[in-house]
Short mmCIF file of C-alpha atoms in Angstrom, two decimals:
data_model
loop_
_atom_site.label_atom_id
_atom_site.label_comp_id
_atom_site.label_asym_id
_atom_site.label_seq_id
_atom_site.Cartn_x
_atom_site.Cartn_y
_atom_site.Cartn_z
CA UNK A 744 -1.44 -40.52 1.77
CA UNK A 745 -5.08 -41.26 3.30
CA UNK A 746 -7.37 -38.69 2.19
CA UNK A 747 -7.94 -35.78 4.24
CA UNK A 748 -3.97 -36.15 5.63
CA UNK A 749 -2.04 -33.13 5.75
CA UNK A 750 1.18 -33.33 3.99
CA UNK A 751 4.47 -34.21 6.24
CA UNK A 752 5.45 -30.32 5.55
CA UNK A 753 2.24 -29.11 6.87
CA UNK A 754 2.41 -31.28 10.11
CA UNK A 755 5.70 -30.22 10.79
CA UNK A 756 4.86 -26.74 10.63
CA UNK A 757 1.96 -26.97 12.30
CA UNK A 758 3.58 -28.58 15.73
CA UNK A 759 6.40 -25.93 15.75
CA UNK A 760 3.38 -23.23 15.16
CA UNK A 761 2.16 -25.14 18.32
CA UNK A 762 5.13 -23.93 20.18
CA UNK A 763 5.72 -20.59 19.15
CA UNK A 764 2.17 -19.85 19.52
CA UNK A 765 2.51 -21.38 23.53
CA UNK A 766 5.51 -19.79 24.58
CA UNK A 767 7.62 -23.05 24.39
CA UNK A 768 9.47 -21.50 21.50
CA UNK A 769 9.63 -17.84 22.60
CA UNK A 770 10.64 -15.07 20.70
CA UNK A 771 13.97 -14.95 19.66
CA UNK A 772 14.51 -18.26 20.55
CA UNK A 773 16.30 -19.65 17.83
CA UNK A 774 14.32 -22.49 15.51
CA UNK A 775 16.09 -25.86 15.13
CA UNK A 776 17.83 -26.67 12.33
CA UNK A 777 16.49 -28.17 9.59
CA UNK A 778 18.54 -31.22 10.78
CA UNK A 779 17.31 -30.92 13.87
CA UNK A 780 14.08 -31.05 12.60
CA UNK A 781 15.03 -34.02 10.74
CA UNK A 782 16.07 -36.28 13.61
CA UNK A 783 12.89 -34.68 15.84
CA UNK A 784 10.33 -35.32 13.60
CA UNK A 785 11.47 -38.20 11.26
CA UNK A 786 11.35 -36.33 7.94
CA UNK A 787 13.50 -35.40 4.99
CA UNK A 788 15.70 -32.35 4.22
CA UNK A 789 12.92 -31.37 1.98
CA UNK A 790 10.01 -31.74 4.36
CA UNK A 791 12.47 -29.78 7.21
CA UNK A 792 12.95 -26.65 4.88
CA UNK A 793 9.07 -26.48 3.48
CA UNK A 794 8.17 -26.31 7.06
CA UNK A 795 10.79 -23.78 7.79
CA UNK A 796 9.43 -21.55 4.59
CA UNK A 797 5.89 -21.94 5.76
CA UNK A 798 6.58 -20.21 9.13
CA UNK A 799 8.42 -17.77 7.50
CA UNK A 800 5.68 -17.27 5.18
CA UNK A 801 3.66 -16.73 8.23
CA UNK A 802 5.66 -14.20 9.75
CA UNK A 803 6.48 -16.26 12.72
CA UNK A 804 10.20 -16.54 12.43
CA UNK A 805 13.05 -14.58 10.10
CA UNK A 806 15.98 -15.66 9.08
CA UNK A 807 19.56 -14.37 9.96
CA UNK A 808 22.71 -14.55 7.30
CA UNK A 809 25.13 -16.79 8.85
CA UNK A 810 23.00 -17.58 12.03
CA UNK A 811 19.77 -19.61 11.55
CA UNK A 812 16.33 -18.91 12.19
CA UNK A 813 14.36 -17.41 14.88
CA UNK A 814 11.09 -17.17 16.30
CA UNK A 815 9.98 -13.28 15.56
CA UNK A 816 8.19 -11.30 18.50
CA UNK A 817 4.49 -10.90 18.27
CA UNK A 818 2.95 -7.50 19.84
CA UNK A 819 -0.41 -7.69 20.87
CA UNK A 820 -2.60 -6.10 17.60
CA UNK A 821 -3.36 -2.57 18.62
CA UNK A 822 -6.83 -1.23 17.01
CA UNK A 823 -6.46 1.02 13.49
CA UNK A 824 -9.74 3.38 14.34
CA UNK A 825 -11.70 4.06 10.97
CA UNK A 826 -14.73 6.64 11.50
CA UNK A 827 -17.44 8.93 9.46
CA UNK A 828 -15.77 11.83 7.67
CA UNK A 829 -18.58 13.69 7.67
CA UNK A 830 -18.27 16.95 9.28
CA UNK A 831 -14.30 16.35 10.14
CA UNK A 832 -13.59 19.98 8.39
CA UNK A 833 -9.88 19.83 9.98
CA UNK A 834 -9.27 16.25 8.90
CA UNK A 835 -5.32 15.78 8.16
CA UNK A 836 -4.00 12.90 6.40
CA UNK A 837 -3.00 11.35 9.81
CA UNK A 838 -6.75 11.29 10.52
CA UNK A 839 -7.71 10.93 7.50
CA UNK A 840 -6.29 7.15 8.03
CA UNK A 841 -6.08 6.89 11.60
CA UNK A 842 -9.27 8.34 13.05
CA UNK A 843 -8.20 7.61 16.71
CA UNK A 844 -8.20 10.92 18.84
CA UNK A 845 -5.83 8.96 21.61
CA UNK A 846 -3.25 8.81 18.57
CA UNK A 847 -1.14 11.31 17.71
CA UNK A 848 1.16 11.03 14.65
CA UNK A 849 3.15 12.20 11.97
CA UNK A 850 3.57 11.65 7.74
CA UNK A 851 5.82 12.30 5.20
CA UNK A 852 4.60 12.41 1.55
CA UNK A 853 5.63 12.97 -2.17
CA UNK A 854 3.47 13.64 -5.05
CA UNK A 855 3.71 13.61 -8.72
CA UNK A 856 1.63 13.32 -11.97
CA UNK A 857 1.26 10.37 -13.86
CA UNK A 858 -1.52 8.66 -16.03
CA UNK A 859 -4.01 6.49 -14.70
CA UNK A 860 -3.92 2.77 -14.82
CA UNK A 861 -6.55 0.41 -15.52
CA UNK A 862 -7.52 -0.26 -11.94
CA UNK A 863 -7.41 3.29 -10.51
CA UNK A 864 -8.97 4.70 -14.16
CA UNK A 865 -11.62 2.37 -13.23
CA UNK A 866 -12.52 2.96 -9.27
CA UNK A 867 -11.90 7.15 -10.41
CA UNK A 868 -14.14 6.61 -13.39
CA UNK A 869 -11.86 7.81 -16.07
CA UNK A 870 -10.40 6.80 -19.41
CA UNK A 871 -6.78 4.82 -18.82
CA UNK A 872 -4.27 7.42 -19.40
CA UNK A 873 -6.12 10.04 -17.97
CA UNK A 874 -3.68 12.43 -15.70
CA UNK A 875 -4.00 12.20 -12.25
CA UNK A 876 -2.05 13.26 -9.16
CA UNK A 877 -0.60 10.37 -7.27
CA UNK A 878 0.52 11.20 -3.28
CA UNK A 879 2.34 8.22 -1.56
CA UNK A 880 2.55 8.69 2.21
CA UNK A 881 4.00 7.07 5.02
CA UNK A 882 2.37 7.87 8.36
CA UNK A 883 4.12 7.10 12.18
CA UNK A 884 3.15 6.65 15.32
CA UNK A 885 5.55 7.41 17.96
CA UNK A 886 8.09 7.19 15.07
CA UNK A 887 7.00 3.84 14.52
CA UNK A 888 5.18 2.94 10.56
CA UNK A 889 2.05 2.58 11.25
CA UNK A 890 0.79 2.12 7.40
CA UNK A 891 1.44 3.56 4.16
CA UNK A 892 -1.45 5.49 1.55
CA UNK A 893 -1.18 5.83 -1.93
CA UNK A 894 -4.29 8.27 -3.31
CA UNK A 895 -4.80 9.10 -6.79
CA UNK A 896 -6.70 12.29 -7.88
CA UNK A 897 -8.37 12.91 -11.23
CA UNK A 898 -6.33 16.14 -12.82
CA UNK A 899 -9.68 17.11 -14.48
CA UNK A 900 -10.75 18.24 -11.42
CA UNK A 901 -7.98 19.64 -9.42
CA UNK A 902 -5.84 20.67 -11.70
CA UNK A 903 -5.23 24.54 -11.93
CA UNK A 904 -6.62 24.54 -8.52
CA UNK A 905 -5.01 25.59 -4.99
CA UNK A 906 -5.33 22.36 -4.23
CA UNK A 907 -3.84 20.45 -6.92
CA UNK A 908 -1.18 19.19 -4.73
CA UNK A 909 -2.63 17.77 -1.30
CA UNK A 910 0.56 18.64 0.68
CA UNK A 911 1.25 22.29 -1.09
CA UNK A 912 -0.64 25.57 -0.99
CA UNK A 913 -3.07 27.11 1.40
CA UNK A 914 -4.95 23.97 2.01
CA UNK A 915 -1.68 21.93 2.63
CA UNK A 916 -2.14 18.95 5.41
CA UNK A 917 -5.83 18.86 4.82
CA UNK A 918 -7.76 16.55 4.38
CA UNK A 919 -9.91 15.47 1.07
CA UNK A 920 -13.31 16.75 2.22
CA UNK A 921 -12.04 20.16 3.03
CA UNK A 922 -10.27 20.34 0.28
CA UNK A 923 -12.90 19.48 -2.26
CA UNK A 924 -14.87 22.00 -0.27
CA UNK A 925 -12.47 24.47 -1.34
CA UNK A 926 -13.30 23.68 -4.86
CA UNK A 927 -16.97 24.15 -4.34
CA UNK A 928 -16.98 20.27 -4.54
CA UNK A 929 -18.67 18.23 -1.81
CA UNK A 930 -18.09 15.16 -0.23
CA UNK A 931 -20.81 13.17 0.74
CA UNK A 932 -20.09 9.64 0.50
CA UNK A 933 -16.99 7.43 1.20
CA UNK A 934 -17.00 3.73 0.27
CA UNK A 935 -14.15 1.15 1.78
CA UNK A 936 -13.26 -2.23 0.42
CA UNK A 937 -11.27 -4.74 2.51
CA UNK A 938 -8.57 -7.27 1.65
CA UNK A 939 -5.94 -9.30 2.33
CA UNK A 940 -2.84 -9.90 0.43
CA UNK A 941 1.07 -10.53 0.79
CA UNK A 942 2.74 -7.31 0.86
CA UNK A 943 5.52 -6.74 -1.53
CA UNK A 944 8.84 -5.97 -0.79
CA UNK A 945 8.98 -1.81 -1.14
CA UNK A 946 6.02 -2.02 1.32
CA UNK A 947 7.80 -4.41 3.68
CA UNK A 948 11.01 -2.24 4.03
CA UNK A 949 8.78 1.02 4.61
CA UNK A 950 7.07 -0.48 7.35
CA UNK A 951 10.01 -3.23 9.20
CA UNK A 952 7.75 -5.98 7.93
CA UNK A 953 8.70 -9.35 6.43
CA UNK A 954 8.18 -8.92 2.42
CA UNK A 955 5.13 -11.92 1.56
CA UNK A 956 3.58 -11.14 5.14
CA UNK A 957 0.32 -10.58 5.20
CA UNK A 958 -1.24 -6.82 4.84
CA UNK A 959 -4.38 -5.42 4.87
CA UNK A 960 -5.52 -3.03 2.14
CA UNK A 961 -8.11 -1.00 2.37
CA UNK A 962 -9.50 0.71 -1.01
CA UNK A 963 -11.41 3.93 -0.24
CA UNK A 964 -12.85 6.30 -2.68
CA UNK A 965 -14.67 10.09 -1.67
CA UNK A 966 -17.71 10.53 -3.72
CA UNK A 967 -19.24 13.82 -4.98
CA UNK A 968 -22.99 13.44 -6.45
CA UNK A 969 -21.88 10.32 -7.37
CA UNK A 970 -18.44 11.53 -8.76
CA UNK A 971 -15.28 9.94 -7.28
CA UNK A 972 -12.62 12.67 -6.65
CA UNK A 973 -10.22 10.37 -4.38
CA UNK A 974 -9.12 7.05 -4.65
CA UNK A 975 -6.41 5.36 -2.46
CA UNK A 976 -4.53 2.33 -1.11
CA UNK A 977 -4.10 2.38 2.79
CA UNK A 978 -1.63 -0.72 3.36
CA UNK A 979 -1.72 -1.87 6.87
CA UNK A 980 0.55 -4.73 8.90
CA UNK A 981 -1.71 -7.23 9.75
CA UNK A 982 -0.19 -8.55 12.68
CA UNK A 983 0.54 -5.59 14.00
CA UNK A 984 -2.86 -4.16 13.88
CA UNK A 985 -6.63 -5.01 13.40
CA UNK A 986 -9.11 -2.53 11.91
CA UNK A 987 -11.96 -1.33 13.54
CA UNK A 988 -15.31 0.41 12.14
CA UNK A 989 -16.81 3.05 14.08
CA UNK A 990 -20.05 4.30 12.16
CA UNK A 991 -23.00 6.33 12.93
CA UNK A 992 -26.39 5.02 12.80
CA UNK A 993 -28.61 7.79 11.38
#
């Protein structure tokens, strides 16, 4: 192969990309076979199903049990709002991760205690094994999943507290920085990270997604004089949405 030539796979994919992308292949049009693609493109069974796996990779087409595969629909990216928490003293979790006033939505959550792994013991600033309170949630929009959050909570500092459990008590469906406040701690920096990565399969079924599709994940941690009470995960589909950073110049 010269150098610089894309693999046979590659081309493949990239030409039915081509028509997916321009409508010639429209969604839920079904994809040809892979010896259709064969005969069409002059290529071996192998170099018919790579292709096929690369799209699929891609989120551009699924495939049916018993039926073939077909080009998934694309909706246009709608904008996931991020904004200054500053000053936000009736912040709920939907805001909390969807800042967008024009959005209204709802969550469900579940908490529990567990001990802190090396990655979250690290961004909280504690020793691994150190108890903190974990709260997975899944927010909607219009009843659609919009993303999922997964915040961790050092247990040295809430625990014994009203607010020990974000979605119990008097300060239930608050958000961090009025809770803190509620524990004479305050909030006065928040720091975001982020990334891209496949998203597994629990996160694919929670939000109708393709398991190995891209997501976005956004690390965030509250700081207190330089103390991180909050650390989380927000996990959003990243062809469904695209993030965008609204932040006050001071």
């Amino acid at each position: 192969m010269p150098l610089g030539e894309q693999p046979a796979y590659l081309r493949v994919a990239a030409d039915l990309r081509r028509k997916i992308v321009s409508g010639e292949l429209p969604p839920h049009a079904r994809l040809p076979s892979q010896a259709r693609i064969r005969l069409l493109y002059g290529v071996s069974d192998t170099v018919a199903l790579e292709a096929r796996k690369v799209l699929i990779a891609e989120g551009l087409v699924e495939g049916r049990s018993g039926s073939g595969t077909y080009v998934r629909s694309r909706p246009e990216p709608r904008r996931l709002v991020r904004t200054g928490y500053r000053g936000l003293a009736d912040l709920t979790p939907f805001r909390q991760e969807q800042a967008d006033e024009s959005v209204t939505g709802s969550w469900e959550s579940r908490s529990a205690q567990e001990h802190a792994g090396g990655s979250v013991a690290a961004r909280l600033h504690l020793g691994a094994g150190d108890p903190v309170m974990r709260t997975r949630y899944v927010f909607r929009s219009a009843g659609e999943p919009v993303l999922l959050s997964t915040s961790w909570e050092p247990l040295a500092l809430t625990g014994r507290t009203p607010v020990m459990l974000p979605e119990e008590g008097p300060l239930a469906g608050r958000g961090v920085v009025e809770r803190m406040a509620a524990i004479d701690v305050v909030v006065d920096n928040v720091v975001e990270e982020v990334g891209t990565r496949p998203g597994l399969a629990d996160e694919a079924h929670a939000l109708g997604a393709v398991p190995g599709q891209p997501v976005l994940c956004i690390q965030r941690t509250f700081y207190a004089s330089g103390r991180a009470v909050e650390t989380a995960d927000v996990i959003v589909p990243a062809d469904r949405y695209r993030v965008s950073y609204h932040l006050p110049v001071k």
